[in-house]
CSV table of C-alpha atoms and ligand atoms in Angstrom, one decimal:
chain,number,residue,atom,x,y,z
A,245,UNK,CA,0.0,0.0,0.0
A,246,UNK,CA,1.3,3.4,-0.8
A,247,UNK,CA,0.7,6.0,1.9
A,248,UNK,CA,0.7,9.6,0.8
A,249,UNK,CA,2.5,11.1,3.7
A,250,UNK,CA,2.2,14.7,2.6
A,251,UNK,CA,0.1,16.8,4.9
A,252,UNK,CA,-0.7,20.5,5.3
A,253,UNK,CA,-1.5,22.7,8.2
A,254,UNK,CA,-3.2,26.1,7.5
A,255,UNK,CA,-3.2,28.6,10.4
A,256,UNK,CA,-4.5,32.1,10.7
A,257,UNK,CA,-1.6,34.4,11.5
A,258,UNK,CA,-2.2,36.8,14.4
A,259,UNK,CA,0.1,39.3,12.9
A,260,UNK,CA,-1.0,39.7,9.3
A,261,UNK,CA,-4.4,38.0,9.7
A,262,UNK,CA,-3.7,35.9,6.6
A,263,UNK,CA,-3.9,32.1,6.4
A,264,UNK,CA,-0.5,30.6,6.1
A,265,UNK,CA,-0.2,27.1,4.7
A,266,UNK,CA,2.7,24.8,5.8
A,267,UNK,CA,3.2,21.4,4.0
A,268,UNK,CA,5.2,18.6,5.6
A,269,UNK,CA,5.7,14.9,5.5
A,270,UNK,CA,4.0,12.9,8.3
A,271,UNK,CA,7.2,11.1,8.9
A,272,UNK,CA,9.3,14.3,9.2
A,273,UNK,CA,7.6,15.3,12.5
A,274,UNK,CA,9.9,14.3,15.3
A,275,UNK,CA,10.7,15.5,18.8
A,276,UNK,CA,12.5,18.3,17.1
A,277,UNK,CA,9.7,20.9,16.7
A,278,UNK,CA,8.7,21.9,13.2
A,279,UNK,CA,8.6,25.7,13.4
A,280,UNK,CA,5.6,27.2,11.8
A,281,UNK,CA,6.7,30.6,10.5
A,282,UNK,CA,4.3,32.7,8.5
A,283,UNK,CA,5.4,34.4,5.2
A,284,UNK,CA,5.2,37.7,7.0
A,285,UNK,CA,7.9,36.5,9.3
A,286,UNK,CA,5.8,36.0,12.4
A,287,UNK,CA,6.5,32.8,14.2
A,288,UNK,CA,3.1,31.1,14.8
A,289,UNK,CA,4.3,28.2,16.9
A,290,UNK,CA,5.4,24.6,16.3
A,291,UNK,CA,4.3,21.1,15.7
A,292,UNK,CA,6.2,18.2,17.3
A,293,UNK,CA,6.0,14.6,18.3
A,294,UNK,CA,5.7,13.7,21.9
A,295,UNK,CA,5.5,10.1,23.3
A,296,UNK,CA,2.0,9.2,22.5
A,297,UNK,CA,0.7,12.4,21.0
A,298,UNK,CA,1.5,15.1,18.5
A,299,UNK,CA,1.6,18.5,20.0
A,300,UNK,CA,0.6,21.7,18.2
A,301,UNK,CA,1.5,24.8,20.0
A,302,UNK,CA,0.4,28.0,18.3
A,303,UNK,CA,-0.9,31.5,18.8
A,304,UNK,CA,-4.5,32.2,18.0
A,305,UNK,CA,-5.6,35.2,15.9
A,306,UNK,CA,-6.0,37.0,19.2
A,307,UNK,CA,-2.5,36.2,20.2
A,308,UNK,CA,-3.5,33.7,22.8
A,309,UNK,CA,-1.4,30.6,23.1
A,310,UNK,CA,-3.2,27.4,22.2
A,311,UNK,CA,-1.9,23.9,22.8
A,312,UNK,CA,-3.6,21.0,21.1
A,313,UNK,CA,-2.7,17.4,21.5
A,314,UNK,CA,-3.6,15.0,18.7
A,315,UNK,CA,-3.5,11.2,19.1
A,316,UNK,CA,-1.5,9.3,16.5
A,317,UNK,CA,-4.8,8.1,15.0
A,318,UNK,CA,-6.0,11.6,14.5
A,319,UNK,CA,-2.7,12.8,13.2
A,320,UNK,CA,-2.1,10.0,10.7
A,321,UNK,CA,-5.6,9.0,9.8
A,322,UNK,CA,-7.9,12.0,9.5
A,323,UNK,CA,-8.3,13.6,6.1
A,324,UNK,CA,-9.2,16.9,7.7
A,325,UNK,CA,-9.2,18.3,11.2
A,326,UNK,CA,-10.6,21.6,12.1
A,327,UNK,CA,-8.3,23.0,14.8
A,328,UNK,CA,-10.1,24.8,17.6
A,329,UNK,CA,-8.6,26.7,20.5
A,330,UNK,CA,-9.3,24.7,23.7
A,331,UNK,CA,-9.7,28.0,25.6
A,332,UNK,CA,-11.9,30.1,23.4
A,333,UNK,CA,-13.3,27.5,20.9
A,334,UNK,CA,-12.2,29.8,18.1
A,335,UNK,CA,-10.9,28.4,14.8
A,336,UNK,CA,-7.1,28.3,14.6
A,337,UNK,CA,-7.0,26.6,11.2
A,338,UNK,CA,-7.0,23.2,9.6
A,339,UNK,CA,-4.7,20.2,9.5
A,340,UNK,CA,-5.0,17.3,7.1
A,341,UNK,CA,-4.4,16.1,3.5
A,342,UNK,CA,-3.1,18.8,1.3
A,343,UNK,CA,-6.0,18.9,-1.1
A,344,UNK,CA,-8.6,19.0,1.7
A,345,UNK,CA,-6.9,21.8,3.5
A,346,UNK,CA,-6.6,23.8,0.3
A,347,UNK,CA,-10.2,23.3,-0.5
A,348,UNK,CA,-11.6,24.3,2.9
A,349,UNK,CA,-9.5,27.4,3.2
A,350,UNK,CA,-10.4,28.7,-0.3
A,351,UNK,CA,-14.0,28.0,0.4
A,352,UNK,CA,-14.2,30.5,3.2
A,353,UNK,CA,-15.2,34.1,2.5
A,354,UNK,CA,-12.1,35.4,4.3
A,355,UNK,CA,-9.9,32.6,3.2
A,356,UNK,CA,-6.7,33.7,1.5
A,357,UNK,CA,-3.2,32.5,1.6
A,358,UNK,CA,-0.5,34.9,2.5
A,359,UNK,CA,2.6,35.0,0.3
A,360,UNK,CA,5.7,37.1,0.0
A,361,UNK,CA,4.0,39.1,-2.8
A,362,UNK,CA,1.7,40.6,-0.2
A,363,UNK,CA,4.4,42.8,1.1
A,364,UNK,CA,6.0,45.8,-0.4
A,365,UNK,CA,9.4,44.5,0.6
A,366,UNK,CA,9.3,41.0,2.0
A,367,UNK,CA,12.9,41.0,3.2
A,368,UNK,CA,12.5,44.2,5.2
A,369,UNK,CA,9.2,43.0,6.6
A,370,UNK,CA,10.8,39.7,7.7
A,371,UNK,CA,13.6,41.6,9.4
A,372,UNK,CA,11.4,44.0,11.1
A,373,UNK,CA,9.1,41.3,12.5
A,374,UNK,CA,12.1,39.2,13.7
A,375,UNK,CA,13.5,42.3,15.4
A,376,UNK,CA,10.1,43.0,17.1
A,377,UNK,CA,9.8,39.4,18.2
A,378,UNK,CA,13.2,39.5,19.6
A,379,UNK,CA,12.5,42.7,21.6
A,380,UNK,CA,9.2,41.2,22.8
A,381,UNK,CA,11.0,38.1,23.9
A,382,UNK,CA,13.2,40.2,26.1
A,383,UNK,CA,10.2,42.2,27.5
A,384,UNK,CA,11.5,45.3,25.7
A,385,UNK,CA,8.1,46.3,24.2
A,386,UNK,CA,5.6,47.7,26.6
A,387,UNK,CA,2.9,50.3,27.1
A,388,UNK,CA,3.1,52.6,30.1
A,389,UNK,CA,-0.6,52.2,30.9
A,390,UNK,CA,-1.8,50.0,33.8
A,391,UNK,CA,-2.2,46.8,31.8
A,392,UNK,CA,0.2,46.8,29.0
A,393,UNK,CA,-1.0,44.2,26.5
A,394,UNK,CA,0.7,44.6,23.1
A,395,UNK,CA,-0.6,43.0,19.9
A,396,UNK,CA,0.8,43.4,16.4
A,397,UNK,CA,-0.9,44.1,13.1
A,398,UNK,CA,0.9,43.7,9.9
A,399,UNK,CA,0.2,45.7,6.7
A,400,UNK,CA,1.9,45.5,3.3
A,401,UNK,CA,4.3,48.3,4.2
A,402,UNK,CA,4.1,48.8,7.9
A,403,UNK,CA,3.5,47.2,11.3
A,404,UNK,CA,1.4,48.6,14.0
A,405,UNK,CA,1.9,47.8,17.7
A,406,UNK,CA,-1.4,48.2,19.5
A,407,UNK,CA,-2.0,48.1,23.2
A,408,UNK,CA,-5.3,46.3,23.5
A,409,UNK,CA,-5.9,47.7,27.0
A,410,UNK,CA,-5.7,51.5,26.3
A,411,UNK,CA,-5.7,51.5,22.5
A,412,UNK,CA,-2.3,53.2,22.1
A,413,UNK,CA,-0.8,52.6,18.6
A,414,UNK,CA,2.7,52.8,17.3
A,415,UNK,CA,3.3,52.6,13.6
A,416,UNK,CA,6.6,51.2,12.4
A,417,UNK,CA,7.5,51.5,8.7
A,418,UNK,CA,8.6,48.1,7.2
A,419,UNK,CA,9.2,48.7,3.5
A,420,UNK,CA,12.7,50.3,3.2
A,421,UNK,CA,16.2,49.6,4.2
A,422,UNK,CA,16.2,52.8,6.4
A,423,UNK,CA,13.1,51.5,8.3
A,424,UNK,CA,15.0,48.3,9.0
A,425,UNK,CA,18.1,50.1,10.1
A,426,UNK,CA,16.2,52.5,12.3
A,427,UNK,CA,14.6,49.6,14.2
A,428,UNK,CA,17.9,47.8,14.5
A,429,UNK,CA,19.2,50.7,16.6
A,430,UNK,CA,16.1,50.7,18.9
A,431,UNK,CA,16.8,48.9,22.2
A,432,UNK,CA,13.4,49.2,23.7
A,433,UNK,CA,9.9,50.4,22.7
A,434,UNK,CA,7.9,52.1,25.3
A,435,UNK,CA,4.4,53.2,24.2
A,436,UNK,CA,2.7,56.2,25.6
A,437,UNK,CA,-0.7,55.3,27.1
A,438,UNK,CA,-3.6,56.4,25.0
A,439,UNK,CA,-5.4,59.1,27.1
A,440,UNK,CA,-9.1,59.0,27.9
A,441,UNK,CA,-9.6,62.1,25.8
A,442,UNK,CA,-8.6,60.1,22.7
A,443,UNK,CA,-10.5,57.0,23.8
A,444,UNK,CA,-13.6,59.3,24.2
A,445,UNK,CA,-13.2,60.4,20.6
A,446,UNK,CA,-12.8,56.9,19.5
A,447,UNK,CA,-16.0,55.8,21.2
A,448,UNK,CA,-18.1,58.6,19.6
A,449,UNK,CA,-21.0,57.1,17.6
A,450,UNK,CA,-20.4,57.1,13.9
A,451,UNK,CA,-23.6,58.8,13.0
B,975,LIG,ZN1,1.6,36.4,9.0
B,976,LIG,ZN1,-1.7,50.7,27.0
C-alpha cells in the first residue's frame, strides 16, 4: 500500500491575519519541533511529536497561546481536522491532507493565503518582525498604561503595535532599508498610554 505522507496545516496568523499554509511529511515530525513561520515572518508556533501524541502549540488570531494534543490516530488517519482553540473555541486553522486543507480554506469568505507578494518589501518585513519578536521576547516592548498588552498588526508596508488595553498605537515602517536600520538601533519600545480624551473620541458614535 502506498501511503501519501504529505500533509498540510493552515493557520490564521495573528500578525498579518492571513492564512499561512505549511506542508510537511507525516514522517518528518519528530521531537524536534517543526517551526511554523508565516510568510510575513511572524513565528506562529510549532508542531512536534511527543511520546503518544502530536503537539501543536500556536498563537490564535487574538495572540493567545493554544496547545492542542492530537492522538496518533487523528494525526495519521484523519483527512481533515478543524483546529479549535481549547480555551476560546475559536478556529485556529486546519490540518490534514493537502487537497482537503486547500479546498476548505479557499471556500471561506475570508480565506486567502499569504505569500511574500503581499508585502512591499518581504525581506525588510521579515527583518522588522524578527527584530520585534526578539524585543518582545526580552520584554522590551511595553505600554506605560496600567495593563500593557501589546498586539501586532501587519500591513503590506508597515507594522502597528497596538495596546489592547488602552488603545495606544505605534506605527513602524517596514518597507525600506532605512526602516529596518532604524529599528535595529532601537533597544526598547515604550508606548505612551492612550489618554481618555482620545478614547472618548474613538468611542463617539459614527452617525
Ligand atoms: Zn503572518
Ligand atoms: Zn496601554
